[in-house]
Structures are given as C-alpha cells and as structure tokens.
Tab-separated table of C-alpha atoms and ligand atoms in Angstrom:
chain	number	residue	atom	x	y	z
R	1	MET	CA	0.000	0.000	0.000
R	2	ASN	CA	1.290	3.440	-0.903
R	3	GLY	CA	0.795	6.344	1.442
R	4	ILE	CA	0.830	6.767	5.195
R	5	TYR	CA	-1.228	4.224	7.104
R	6	PHE	CA	-2.411	5.540	10.473
R	7	ASP	CA	-5.324	3.138	10.888
R	8	HIS	CA	-3.843	0.148	12.720
R	9	ALA	CA	-6.822	-0.025	15.089
R	10	ALA	CA	-8.963	-0.903	12.047
R	11	THR	CA	-6.587	-3.543	10.804
R	12	THR	CA	-2.870	-4.205	10.512
R	13	PRO	CA	-0.829	-5.396	7.547
R	14	THR	CA	-0.110	-9.137	7.696
R	15	ARG	CA	3.539	-9.605	8.616
R	16	PRO	CA	5.607	-11.393	5.935
R	17	GLU	CA	6.740	-13.954	8.547
R	18	VAL	CA	3.082	-14.722	9.219
R	19	ILE	CA	2.380	-15.267	5.523
R	20	ASP	CA	5.452	-17.513	5.289
R	21	ALA	CA	4.180	-19.579	8.219
R	22	MET	CA	0.729	-19.923	6.629
R	23	LEU	CA	1.700	-20.838	3.062
R	24	PRO	CA	2.755	-24.469	3.711
R	25	TYR	CA	-0.724	-25.061	5.151
R	26	TYR	CA	-2.220	-24.098	1.779
R	27	ARG	CA	0.412	-25.704	-0.427
R	28	GLU	CA	1.443	-28.961	1.240
R	29	LYS	CA	-0.064	-29.466	4.672
R	30	TRP	CA	-3.691	-29.031	3.590
R	31	GLY	CA	-5.044	-32.098	5.383
R	32	ASN	CA	-8.123	-32.047	7.585
R	33	PRO	CA	-6.877	-31.831	11.187
R	34	SER	CA	-9.576	-34.316	12.252
R	35	SER	CA	-8.283	-37.021	9.888
R	36	LEU	CA	-6.378	-39.823	11.537
R	37	HIS	CA	-3.842	-40.290	8.729
R	38	SER	CA	-0.544	-38.477	8.644
R	39	SER	CA	-1.821	-35.717	6.357
R	40	GLY	CA	-4.415	-34.837	8.962
R	41	ARG	CA	-1.921	-35.160	11.758
R	42	GLU	CA	0.491	-32.635	10.269
R	43	ALA	CA	-2.348	-30.100	9.944
R	44	ALA	CA	-3.371	-30.832	13.544
R	45	GLU	CA	0.210	-30.358	14.693
R	46	GLY	CA	0.307	-26.923	13.069
R	47	MET	CA	-2.914	-26.011	14.792
R	48	GLU	CA	-1.818	-27.266	18.195
R	49	GLY	CA	1.467	-25.387	17.862
R	50	ALA	CA	-0.556	-22.231	17.231
R	51	ARG	CA	-2.713	-22.938	20.288
R	52	GLU	CA	0.446	-22.994	22.393
R	53	GLN	CA	1.637	-19.713	20.881
R	54	VAL	CA	-1.673	-17.958	21.572
R	55	ALA	CA	-1.767	-19.363	25.109
R	56	LYS	CA	1.787	-18.191	25.777
R	57	LEU	CA	0.949	-14.613	24.824
R	58	LEU	CA	-1.836	-14.613	27.436
R	59	ARG	CA	-0.026	-16.750	30.039
R	60	ALA	CA	-2.816	-19.312	29.637
R	61	TYR	CA	-2.873	-23.079	29.070
R	62	PRO	CA	-3.249	-24.259	25.456
R	63	GLU	CA	-6.437	-26.177	26.246
R	64	GLU	CA	-7.998	-22.891	27.356
R	65	ILE	CA	-7.830	-21.459	23.823
R	66	VAL	CA	-10.825	-21.866	21.495
R	67	PHE	CA	-10.250	-20.750	17.902
R	68	THR	CA	-13.036	-18.673	16.368
R	69	GLY	CA	-13.758	-17.002	13.051
R	70	SER	CA	-13.103	-13.459	14.385
R	71	GLY	CA	-12.997	-11.208	17.412
R	72	THR	CA	-16.706	-10.585	16.879
R	73	GLU	CA	-17.436	-14.302	17.093
R	74	ALA	CA	-15.326	-14.627	20.244
R	75	ASP	CA	-17.356	-11.801	21.843
R	76	ASN	CA	-20.661	-13.421	20.803
R	77	GLN	CA	-19.469	-16.770	22.088
R	78	ALA	CA	-18.440	-15.290	25.428
R	79	LEU	CA	-21.731	-13.512	26.095
R	80	ILE	CA	-24.206	-15.984	24.615
R	81	GLY	CA	-22.264	-19.117	25.600
R	82	THR	CA	-21.818	-18.210	29.262
R	83	THR	CA	-25.344	-16.902	29.760
R	84	ILE	CA	-26.871	-20.080	28.285
R	85	ALA	CA	-24.583	-22.238	30.424
R	86	GLN	CA	-25.633	-20.354	33.564
R	87	GLU	CA	-29.321	-19.826	32.865
R	88	LYS	CA	-30.301	-21.649	36.032
R	89	LYS	CA	-27.995	-19.437	38.114
R	90	GLY	CA	-29.092	-16.000	36.922
R	91	ASP	CA	-30.200	-13.687	34.164
R	92	HIS	CA	-28.209	-10.478	34.530
R	93	ILE	CA	-25.040	-9.264	32.831
R	94	ILE	CA	-23.032	-6.066	33.223
R	95	THR	CA	-21.128	-4.273	30.495
R	96	SER	CA	-20.147	-0.697	29.651
R	97	ALA	CA	-21.643	1.941	27.378
R	98	ILE	CA	-18.463	2.170	25.287
R	99	GLU	CA	-18.002	-1.450	24.245
R	100	HIS	CA	-17.536	-2.439	20.619
R	101	HIS	CA	-20.761	-3.305	18.811
R	102	ALA	CA	-19.707	-6.961	18.881
R	103	ILE	CA	-20.544	-6.758	22.595
R	104	LEU	CA	-23.284	-4.108	22.629
R	105	HIS	CA	-25.371	-5.642	19.865
R	106	THR	CA	-24.961	-9.103	21.366
R	107	ALA	CA	-26.102	-7.738	24.731
R	108	GLU	CA	-29.126	-6.178	23.016
R	109	PHE	CA	-29.870	-9.503	21.339
R	110	LEU	CA	-29.826	-11.198	24.742
R	111	GLU	CA	-31.926	-8.409	26.261
R	112	LYS	CA	-34.637	-9.034	23.655
R	113	ARG	CA	-34.688	-12.640	24.848
R	114	GLY	CA	-35.318	-11.692	28.439
R	115	LEU	CA	-31.849	-11.180	29.898
R	116	LYS	CA	-31.266	-8.076	31.997
R	117	VAL	CA	-28.311	-5.932	30.984
R	118	THR	CA	-26.686	-3.067	32.890
R	119	TYR	CA	-24.707	-0.654	30.708
R	120	LEU	CA	-22.305	1.149	33.027
R	121	PRO	CA	-21.408	4.752	32.265
R	122	VAL	CA	-17.793	5.888	31.947
R	123	ASP	CA	-16.009	9.053	33.074
R	124	SER	CA	-14.817	11.776	30.714
R	125	TYR	CA	-11.663	9.759	29.947
R	126	GLY	CA	-13.711	6.675	29.107
R	127	GLN	CA	-12.940	4.676	32.234
R	128	VAL	CA	-15.361	2.441	34.110
R	129	ASP	CA	-15.334	2.853	37.884
R	130	PRO	CA	-14.710	-0.558	39.506
R	131	GLU	CA	-16.947	0.535	42.395
R	132	ALA	CA	-19.801	0.972	39.914
R	133	VAL	CA	-19.242	-2.627	38.804
R	134	ARG	CA	-19.338	-3.761	42.419
R	135	ALA	CA	-22.564	-1.836	43.043
R	136	ALA	CA	-24.222	-3.249	39.915
R	137	ILE	CA	-23.589	-6.914	40.777
R	138	THR	CA	-26.685	-8.677	42.124
R	139	GLU	CA	-27.530	-12.230	43.125
R	140	ARG	CA	-28.710	-12.773	39.540
R	141	THR	CA	-25.507	-11.535	37.830
R	142	VAL	CA	-23.726	-14.194	35.802
R	143	LEU	CA	-21.211	-12.206	33.739
R	144	VAL	CA	-19.351	-8.889	33.641
R	145	SER	CA	-17.867	-7.915	30.273
R	146	ILE	CA	-15.625	-4.843	30.151
R	147	MET	CA	-13.235	-4.207	27.263
R	148	HIS	CA	-9.496	-4.011	27.960
R	149	ALA	CA	-8.990	-0.944	25.742
R	150	ASN	CA	-11.411	1.072	23.692
R	151	ASN	CA	-10.966	0.922	19.938
R	152	GLU	CA	-11.837	4.591	19.320
R	153	ILE	CA	-10.234	6.550	22.128
R	154	GLY	CA	-7.647	4.001	23.284
R	155	THR	CA	-8.489	4.212	27.005
R	156	LEU	CA	-7.355	1.236	29.068
R	157	GLN	CA	-9.670	-0.059	31.770
R	158	PRO	CA	-8.729	-1.109	35.332
R	159	ILE	CA	-9.205	-4.729	34.307
R	160	GLU	CA	-7.289	-6.330	37.134
R	161	GLU	CA	-9.362	-4.548	39.764
R	162	ILE	CA	-12.651	-5.329	38.040
R	163	GLY	CA	-11.586	-8.963	37.635
R	164	ALA	CA	-10.683	-9.203	41.324
R	165	LEU	CA	-14.051	-7.990	42.515
R	166	CYS	CA	-15.886	-10.312	40.092
R	167	LYS	CA	-13.870	-13.178	41.499
R	168	GLU	CA	-14.778	-12.106	45.028
R	169	ARG	CA	-18.474	-12.163	44.107
R	170	GLY	CA	-18.275	-15.416	42.128
R	171	VAL	CA	-19.231	-13.746	38.836
R	172	LEU	CA	-17.489	-14.558	35.539
R	173	PHE	CA	-15.384	-11.795	34.023
R	174	HIS	CA	-14.909	-11.429	30.258
R	175	THR	CA	-12.750	-8.827	28.551
R	176	ASP	CA	-12.682	-7.878	24.883
R	177	ALA	CA	-8.927	-7.600	24.332
R	178	VAL	CA	-9.098	-7.249	20.558
R	179	GLN	CA	-7.222	-3.926	20.717
R	180	THR	CA	-4.697	-4.966	23.353
R	181	ALA	CA	-3.677	-8.574	22.705
R	182	GLY	CA	-0.162	-8.511	21.322
R	183	HIS	CA	0.208	-4.811	22.128
R	184	VAL	CA	0.209	-4.653	25.921
R	185	PRO	CA	1.183	-7.399	28.363
R	186	ILE	CA	-1.639	-9.717	29.420
R	187	ASP	CA	-1.565	-12.326	32.143
R	188	VAL	CA	-5.023	-13.832	32.432
R	189	ARG	CA	-4.427	-15.225	35.904
R	190	GLU	CA	-2.821	-12.141	37.402
R	191	MET	CA	-5.559	-10.025	35.839
R	192	ASN	CA	-8.365	-12.283	37.150
R	193	ILE	CA	-9.794	-12.869	33.667
R	194	ASP	CA	-12.146	-15.813	33.012
R	195	LEU	CA	-12.764	-15.182	29.311
R	196	LEU	CA	-10.903	-13.027	26.790
R	197	SER	CA	-11.463	-12.288	23.088
R	198	LEU	CA	-8.756	-11.493	20.564
R	199	SER	CA	-8.502	-11.134	16.804
R	200	ALA	CA	-5.561	-11.987	14.519
R	201	HIS	CA	-5.886	-9.079	12.110
R	202	LYS	CA	-5.318	-6.504	14.845
R	203	LEU	CA	-1.883	-7.948	15.628
R	204	TYR	CA	-0.399	-8.343	12.149
R	205	GLY	CA	-2.110	-11.674	11.504
R	206	PRO	CA	-4.704	-12.690	8.903
R	207	LYS	CA	-8.334	-11.575	8.830
R	208	GLY	CA	-11.187	-13.906	9.723
R	209	VAL	CA	-9.593	-15.703	12.646
R	210	GLY	CA	-9.749	-15.038	16.356
R	211	ALA	CA	-9.657	-16.806	19.672
R	212	LEU	CA	-11.531	-16.974	22.931
R	213	PHE	CA	-9.649	-17.785	26.110
R	214	VAL	CA	-11.920	-19.787	28.436
R	215	ARG	CA	-10.394	-20.425	31.853
R	216	LYS	CA	-10.355	-24.068	32.942
R	217	GLY	CA	-13.562	-24.957	34.725
R	218	VAL	CA	-15.669	-22.222	33.076
R	219	ARG	CA	-18.733	-23.690	31.414
R	220	ILE	CA	-19.717	-22.338	28.035
R	221	ALA	CA	-22.399	-23.469	25.592
R	222	PRO	CA	-21.352	-23.661	21.921
R	223	LEU	CA	-22.803	-21.291	19.328
R	224	ILE	CA	-21.932	-23.517	16.392
R	225	HIS	CA	-23.050	-27.136	16.561
R	226	GLY	CA	-21.696	-30.015	14.531
R	227	GLY	CA	-18.807	-32.429	14.712
R	228	GLY	CA	-17.637	-31.377	18.150
R	229	HIS	CA	-14.407	-29.620	17.164
R	230	GLU	CA	-12.528	-27.469	19.675
R	231	ARG	CA	-13.574	-29.847	22.482
R	232	GLY	CA	-17.193	-29.372	21.580
R	233	ARG	CA	-17.000	-25.621	21.988
R	234	ARG	CA	-16.884	-24.597	18.310
R	235	SER	CA	-17.734	-27.098	15.614
R	236	SER	CA	-16.563	-26.787	11.985
R	237	THR	CA	-13.406	-27.856	10.200
R	238	GLU	CA	-10.769	-25.445	11.371
R	239	ASN	CA	-9.204	-22.665	9.306
R	240	VAL	CA	-5.759	-24.229	9.719
R	241	PRO	CA	-3.687	-21.693	7.734
R	242	GLY	CA	-5.453	-18.802	9.497
R	243	ILE	CA	-4.923	-20.390	12.894
R	244	VAL	CA	-1.241	-21.008	12.130
R	245	GLY	CA	-1.017	-17.329	11.074
R	246	LEU	CA	-2.629	-16.236	14.339
R	247	GLY	CA	-0.148	-18.359	16.294
R	248	GLU	CA	2.845	-16.905	14.479
R	249	ALA	CA	1.468	-13.367	14.891
R	250	CYS	CA	1.153	-13.991	18.646
R	251	ARG	CA	4.693	-15.356	18.852
R	252	LEU	CA	6.097	-12.328	17.026
R	253	ALA	CA	3.972	-9.909	19.049
R	254	GLY	CA	5.276	-11.361	22.310
R	255	LYS	CA	8.859	-11.104	21.091
R	256	ASP	CA	8.535	-7.530	19.768
R	257	MET	CA	6.098	-6.064	22.289
R	258	GLU	CA	8.565	-3.993	24.253
R	259	TRP	CA	10.188	-2.465	21.198
R	260	GLU	CA	6.886	-1.908	19.447
R	261	SER	CA	5.274	-0.285	22.423
R	262	GLU	CA	8.158	2.183	22.752
R	263	HIS	CA	8.210	2.857	19.023
R	264	ASN	CA	4.458	3.412	18.815
R	265	GLY	CA	4.374	5.379	22.061
R	266	ALA	CA	6.974	7.838	20.790
R	267	LEU	CA	5.063	8.416	17.540
R	268	ARG	CA	1.765	8.701	19.400
R	269	ASN	CA	3.193	11.272	21.816
R	270	ARG	CA	4.635	13.321	18.979
R	271	LEU	CA	1.246	13.309	17.243
R	272	ILE	CA	-0.631	14.271	20.380
R	273	GLU	CA	1.702	17.054	21.477
R	274	ARG	CA	2.001	18.609	18.069
R	275	VAL	CA	-1.609	18.347	16.945
R	276	LEU	CA	-2.684	20.037	20.175
R	277	ALA	CA	-0.045	22.734	19.682
R	278	LYS	CA	-0.701	23.368	15.997
R	279	VAL	CA	-4.454	22.988	15.632
R	280	PRO	CA	-6.656	25.463	17.485
R	281	ASP	CA	-9.770	23.989	19.092
R	282	ALA	CA	-8.500	20.432	18.968
R	283	MET	CA	-8.802	18.228	22.039
R	284	LEU	CA	-7.424	14.842	22.957
R	285	THR	CA	-10.053	12.186	23.553
R	286	GLY	CA	-9.436	9.307	25.931
R	287	HIS	CA	-7.160	9.032	28.927
R	288	PRO	CA	-3.927	11.077	28.808
R	289	VAL	CA	-1.820	8.244	30.281
R	290	GLU	CA	-3.893	5.071	30.584
R	291	ARG	CA	-4.171	4.606	26.845
R	292	LEU	CA	-3.018	2.271	24.086
R	293	PRO	CA	0.537	3.011	22.999
R	294	ASN	CA	-0.564	3.414	19.394
R	295	ASN	CA	-3.690	5.557	19.732
R	296	ALA	CA	-3.862	9.326	19.218
R	297	SER	CA	-7.489	10.399	18.994
R	298	PHE	CA	-8.907	13.885	18.837
R	299	CYS	CA	-11.978	15.962	18.342
R	300	VAL	CA	-11.438	18.948	16.111
R	301	ARG	CA	-14.162	21.466	16.587
R	302	TYR	CA	-16.297	22.974	13.826
R	303	ILE	CA	-15.568	20.352	11.205
R	304	GLU	CA	-16.788	16.877	10.347
R	305	GLY	CA	-14.590	13.835	10.835
R	306	GLU	CA	-15.474	12.551	7.375
R	307	SER	CA	-14.260	15.751	5.678
R	308	MET	CA	-10.915	15.411	7.453
R	309	LEU	CA	-10.643	11.782	6.379
R	310	LEU	CA	-11.404	12.542	2.744
R	311	ASN	CA	-8.908	15.390	2.634
R	312	LEU	CA	-6.256	13.236	4.290
R	313	ASP	CA	-7.057	10.393	1.899
R	314	PHE	CA	-6.438	12.786	-0.983
R	315	GLU	CA	-2.925	13.210	0.446
R	316	GLN	CA	-2.632	9.422	0.816
R	317	ILE	CA	-2.857	9.540	4.587
R	318	TYR	CA	-5.232	6.923	5.969
R	319	ALA	CA	-6.964	7.538	9.284
R	320	SER	CA	-10.346	6.966	10.842
R	321	SER	CA	-13.206	8.804	12.520
R	322	GLY	CA	-15.617	7.835	15.270
R	323	SER	CA	-18.704	8.782	13.311
R	324	ALA	CA	-20.232	6.246	11.014
R	325	CYS	CA	-22.023	7.270	7.877
R	326	THR	CA	-25.274	5.339	7.773
R	327	SER	CA	-27.720	5.835	4.924
R	328	GLY	CA	-26.549	9.352	4.242
R	329	SER	CA	-26.954	10.631	7.789
R	330	LEU	CA	-24.093	11.043	10.193
R	331	GLU	CA	-24.409	9.637	13.657
R	332	ALA	CA	-21.968	10.566	16.357
R	333	SER	CA	-19.972	7.780	17.972
R	334	HIS	CA	-21.595	6.179	21.009
R	335	VAL	CA	-18.174	6.232	22.687
R	336	LEU	CA	-17.694	9.978	22.326
R	337	LEU	CA	-21.233	10.669	23.507
R	338	ALA	CA	-20.679	8.401	26.502
R	339	ILE	CA	-17.598	10.372	27.585
R	340	GLY	CA	-19.801	13.429	27.683
R	341	LEU	CA	-19.051	15.213	24.432
R	342	PRO	CA	-21.881	17.092	22.776
R	343	HIS	CA	-22.929	15.835	19.308
R	344	ASP	CA	-21.342	18.702	17.401
R	345	VAL	CA	-17.941	18.100	19.014
R	346	ALA	CA	-18.211	14.333	18.637
R	347	HIS	CA	-18.774	14.756	14.901
R	348	GLY	CA	-15.288	16.190	14.505
R	349	SER	CA	-13.447	13.088	15.643
R	350	LEU	CA	-10.228	11.781	14.191
R	351	ARG	CA	-8.416	8.618	15.217
R	352	LEU	CA	-4.796	8.089	14.281
R	353	SER	CA	-3.477	4.649	15.183
R	354	VAL	CA	0.162	4.046	14.409
R	355	GLY	CA	2.024	0.793	13.935
R	356	ARG	CA	5.393	-0.894	13.687
R	357	GLY	CA	6.022	0.277	10.110
R	358	ASN	CA	5.360	3.990	10.722
R	359	THR	CA	8.188	6.515	10.977
R	360	VAL	CA	8.842	9.938	12.500
R	361	GLU	CA	9.026	11.309	8.956
R	362	GLU	CA	5.487	10.103	8.318
R	363	VAL	CA	4.267	11.731	11.508
R	364	ASP	CA	5.950	14.978	10.503
R	365	ARG	CA	4.466	14.819	7.024
R	366	PHE	CA	1.035	14.486	8.627
R	367	LEU	CA	1.765	17.401	10.952
R	368	GLU	CA	2.752	19.517	7.974
R	369	ILE	CA	-0.442	18.801	6.067
R	370	PHE	CA	-3.105	18.481	8.728
R	371	PRO	CA	-3.289	22.057	10.142
R	372	ALA	CA	-3.811	23.401	6.617
R	373	ILE	CA	-6.615	20.892	6.007
R	374	VAL	CA	-8.329	22.008	9.209
R	375	GLU	CA	-7.975	25.656	8.274
R	376	LYS	CA	-9.386	25.048	4.802
R	377	LEU	CA	-12.336	23.045	6.121
R	378	ARG	CA	-13.112	25.607	8.764
R	379	ALA	CA	-13.118	28.366	6.176
R	380	MET	CA	-15.746	26.381	4.241
R	381	SER	CA	-17.755	25.206	7.229
R	382	PRO	CA	-21.051	26.904	8.090
R	383	ILE	CA	-20.720	25.706	11.699
R	384	SER	CA	-17.420	27.508	12.237
R	385	ALA	CA	-18.599	30.937	11.060
R	386	GLY	CA	-18.528	33.483	13.834
R	387	ARG	CA	-17.777	30.905	16.530
R	388	PRO	CA	-15.102	31.791	19.052
R	389	ALA	CA	-12.000	29.671	19.442
R	390	SER	CA	-13.466	28.277	22.593
R	391	ASP	CA	-13.087	25.405	24.971
R	392	PHE	CA	-14.951	22.156	24.881
R	393	GLU	CA	-17.239	22.575	27.806
R	394	GLY	CA	-20.775	21.644	27.081
R	395	GLY	CA	-21.168	18.515	29.064
R	396	ALA	CA	-22.849	15.271	28.500
R	397	ASP	CA	-26.151	15.204	26.789
R	398	VAL	CA	-26.404	11.554	25.854
R	399	HIS	CA	-25.140	8.600	27.785
R	400	GLU	CA	-26.832	5.804	25.974
R	401	HIS	CA	-24.933	3.882	23.379
R	402	GLY	CA	-25.857	4.696	19.799
R	403	ARG	CA	-27.124	2.424	17.096
R	404	GLU	CA	-24.727	3.132	14.288
R	405	GLU	CA	-23.083	0.226	12.569
R	406	GLY	CA	-19.443	-0.316	11.785
R	407	GLY	CA	-16.452	0.979	13.696
R	408	GLU	CA	-13.449	-1.034	14.636
M	1	LIG	N1	-13.768	-5.686	19.601
M	1	LIG	C1	-13.014	-4.597	19.394
M	1	LIG	C2	-12.624	-3.747	20.555
M	1	LIG	C3	-12.595	-4.271	18.116
M	1	LIG	O1	-11.843	-3.184	17.934
M	1	LIG	C4	-12.967	-5.113	17.034
M	1	LIG	C5	-12.549	-4.758	15.681
M	1	LIG	O2	-13.255	-4.574	14.764
M	1	LIG	C6	-13.742	-6.249	17.301
M	1	LIG	C7	-14.130	-6.505	18.597
M	1	LIG	C8	-14.153	-7.196	16.218
M	1	LIG	O3	-13.086	-7.987	15.761
M	1	LIG	P1	-13.130	-8.662	14.323
M	1	LIG	O4	-12.822	-7.591	13.335
M	1	LIG	O5	-12.082	-9.725	14.332
M	1	LIG	O6	-14.493	-9.232	14.140
C-alpha cells in the first residue's frame, strides 16, 4: 500500500513472517486436522502449535484457547455461551456503554430474549469505575464484560481490579482484548480474567480468525453445533492456515512487544503534542496516560470527521473517525457521547493509530499537512462561522450507546 497508514486499530498489515508460516498449510499441509492419517496429523500439529503460541501470549494453558472465526465471534461466544450455560444461576449481565458493537449488539440480542443488561457509564476519559461494577452486581448476575482498551479513544480499563471484585463475588469476568492482545502485556491469571477475546488481524495476523480464552472450569455453551471440534465448543473444520497465522502473529507480538510499544508510544506522543499545539480547538479524547501506545485520537471542533478523512485520503494519509455514515446521515460515535461530548464536538473526531512500520518522517508529514486541512475546512464550514476559538465545555447530553453500525 502506498501512502501513510495511520489506521492500525482498524486492521494491521499481515507480517511477511506470518504469511510464510501460513503458506505451507495451503500448499502442502492441507489435510483435515480431524483425519487420523498423517496428512491430517500434520495439519493438527500446526494447529496445536498455534494454540500454544496464543496461550503463551496470554499466560494461559493451550487447552484454554478456542479458535473462532473473528474477534466478533469470540465476543458473541463469550456472552451468549456463558449466559446459556448459567441460565439456572441468573439472568443479569453487566457491560459498559463504550463497548464495541460486537458486545453491545450481542447484549441487546440477549436483552430481547429476556436477559437483563446493565450498561455502566464511563467518566470523561472513558474509564469504568470498579466501584460501579461492584454496586451493579446482584444475586442474579452471571457475567461482567468490560473491554481491555477502547478501539476509538484508546483508554485502558482497570481490568485487574474489576476482575478481582468479580472473582470475590463469584461472577465470571470477560474482557474484549481485541485492541490490546499482542500490544500490551496480558496475564489472564494475574488479571483475574475468566474469558478473553482477541482477533488476529489486529496484531499483524490474517483476517477472519480469532480466539476466545476460556479459563479451565468455566462452562460455556457452543454457538456452532456439529462435529464437536474445539472440544465441543466450536464445531466446523478449522481454518488451519489462518490459525497457524494467528499463532505466528502472537509469537512475534510477544517477542517484539517492548520495542513496538516504545516505538508506537513515541510516535503517538509526537502526534498528540504537536496536533494540540498546531491545531486550534483540537482536544485529545481518551485518557492522557492510561491509553493504548498506538492511539492518538482527537476531536477537532467545527468540522466533520469525514471531511478530514477525505482530505487526508487525498494526500494518501489513511486515518479513521468515530462517526459512522449510515444511509446518508451522520451519527456521532456512542463512545464519544458516553464520555460526555456534545454531538457537534463528537462529529469532529479523528483517530490516528500508528504501527510498527510507521516513521517519525510520516508523523511529521502528517503534521505539515493536517493544520492546513483544518484551516481550509473551517473556512468552508457553516458551523465555524462566527464561533469563538473556545473550549470544549458543554457537558454530557447523551449517555446511551448509539445504534450506528461499523467501527473497529
Ligand atoms: N472488539 C473490538 C474492541 C474491536 O476493535 C474489534 C474490531 O473490529 C472487534 C471486537 C471485532 O473484531 P473482528 O474484526 O475480528 O471481528
């Protein structure tokens, strides 16, 4: 791809080493891992090797890893599978207002079938208060699901603390770690996690493959029924090359995490400091410190996120915005509304997510171009006319999650 790619939270390029690891499973080792002959066995060996690699990244046991078709599927499996398995115990789950739609829409699906769901609010940085989790747990609560880091604003949650209090109350704790697995250290036992979702394409692996960590002893009903693959937890002949790619991506991520986190953190900090210095009426969204090393997200007042994206795209700079364009109308991101931003501010969101291949030169090229784009758009914008270069006070007006589709 030509240009400057600042959209690693949407997806990452597949690492060449990952492709090299996958190719033999298309070319030579294409057996069915359930077959008893040696062709099947070599495919199964590849898959089991990958299970060990994924487990190692999370400090889990290999038999606790269930391969899925995506992060979305892992999230669905976690919520639907655990609530079915515990239907005699209770009918209440707790999540947050800023989860990915893979969680929110699944929770809504369950709600329509009679489950009770509490959507916890977050503070202006996007953090859930562990005490609010504690207060929301009832005798009927069977699961708490709070994401490890938010995909739009990059805020990290106090997962360990939330996990500890769930453990204390005997409630299962799931975390959507799609944005953090392979990017920040995870130890499922130290962090008191019972279930965790991840996705290969967010950590330089292939698309269409993910995994759910299910701690030993946790009961979970399958979503997909059939031949009893994955110890009866996810039937269907496995995507062996994809799984091998996920394993290799996890191995590489573990090996490179320290370097990558420093590299990304330095680029992120440069973006944040300089955008705030060069662009009037721009604000950082998300937590100033407790955030993903690769996420720099902003709201730029008086302009639309989409206009910024199109103008950046014209310069071959690829970024993302929190708003989703649905059937011609723009809806503000449920995450930005939940942190208390008014609609007009939320519409001007821009997410830059850097990765291992980005350079300081690319950041500086962006910083050269972006202020001029903002100035041009503001000159054209009817909403900027006559408005003072003001602050971002205005408070929360909506705390419910929105209904827009998409978003990574
Ligand atoms: N959860 C979060 C936080 C995400 O960012 C994404 C990405 O789109 C998903 C879940 C879904 O993952 P996948 O694209 O593998 O379905």
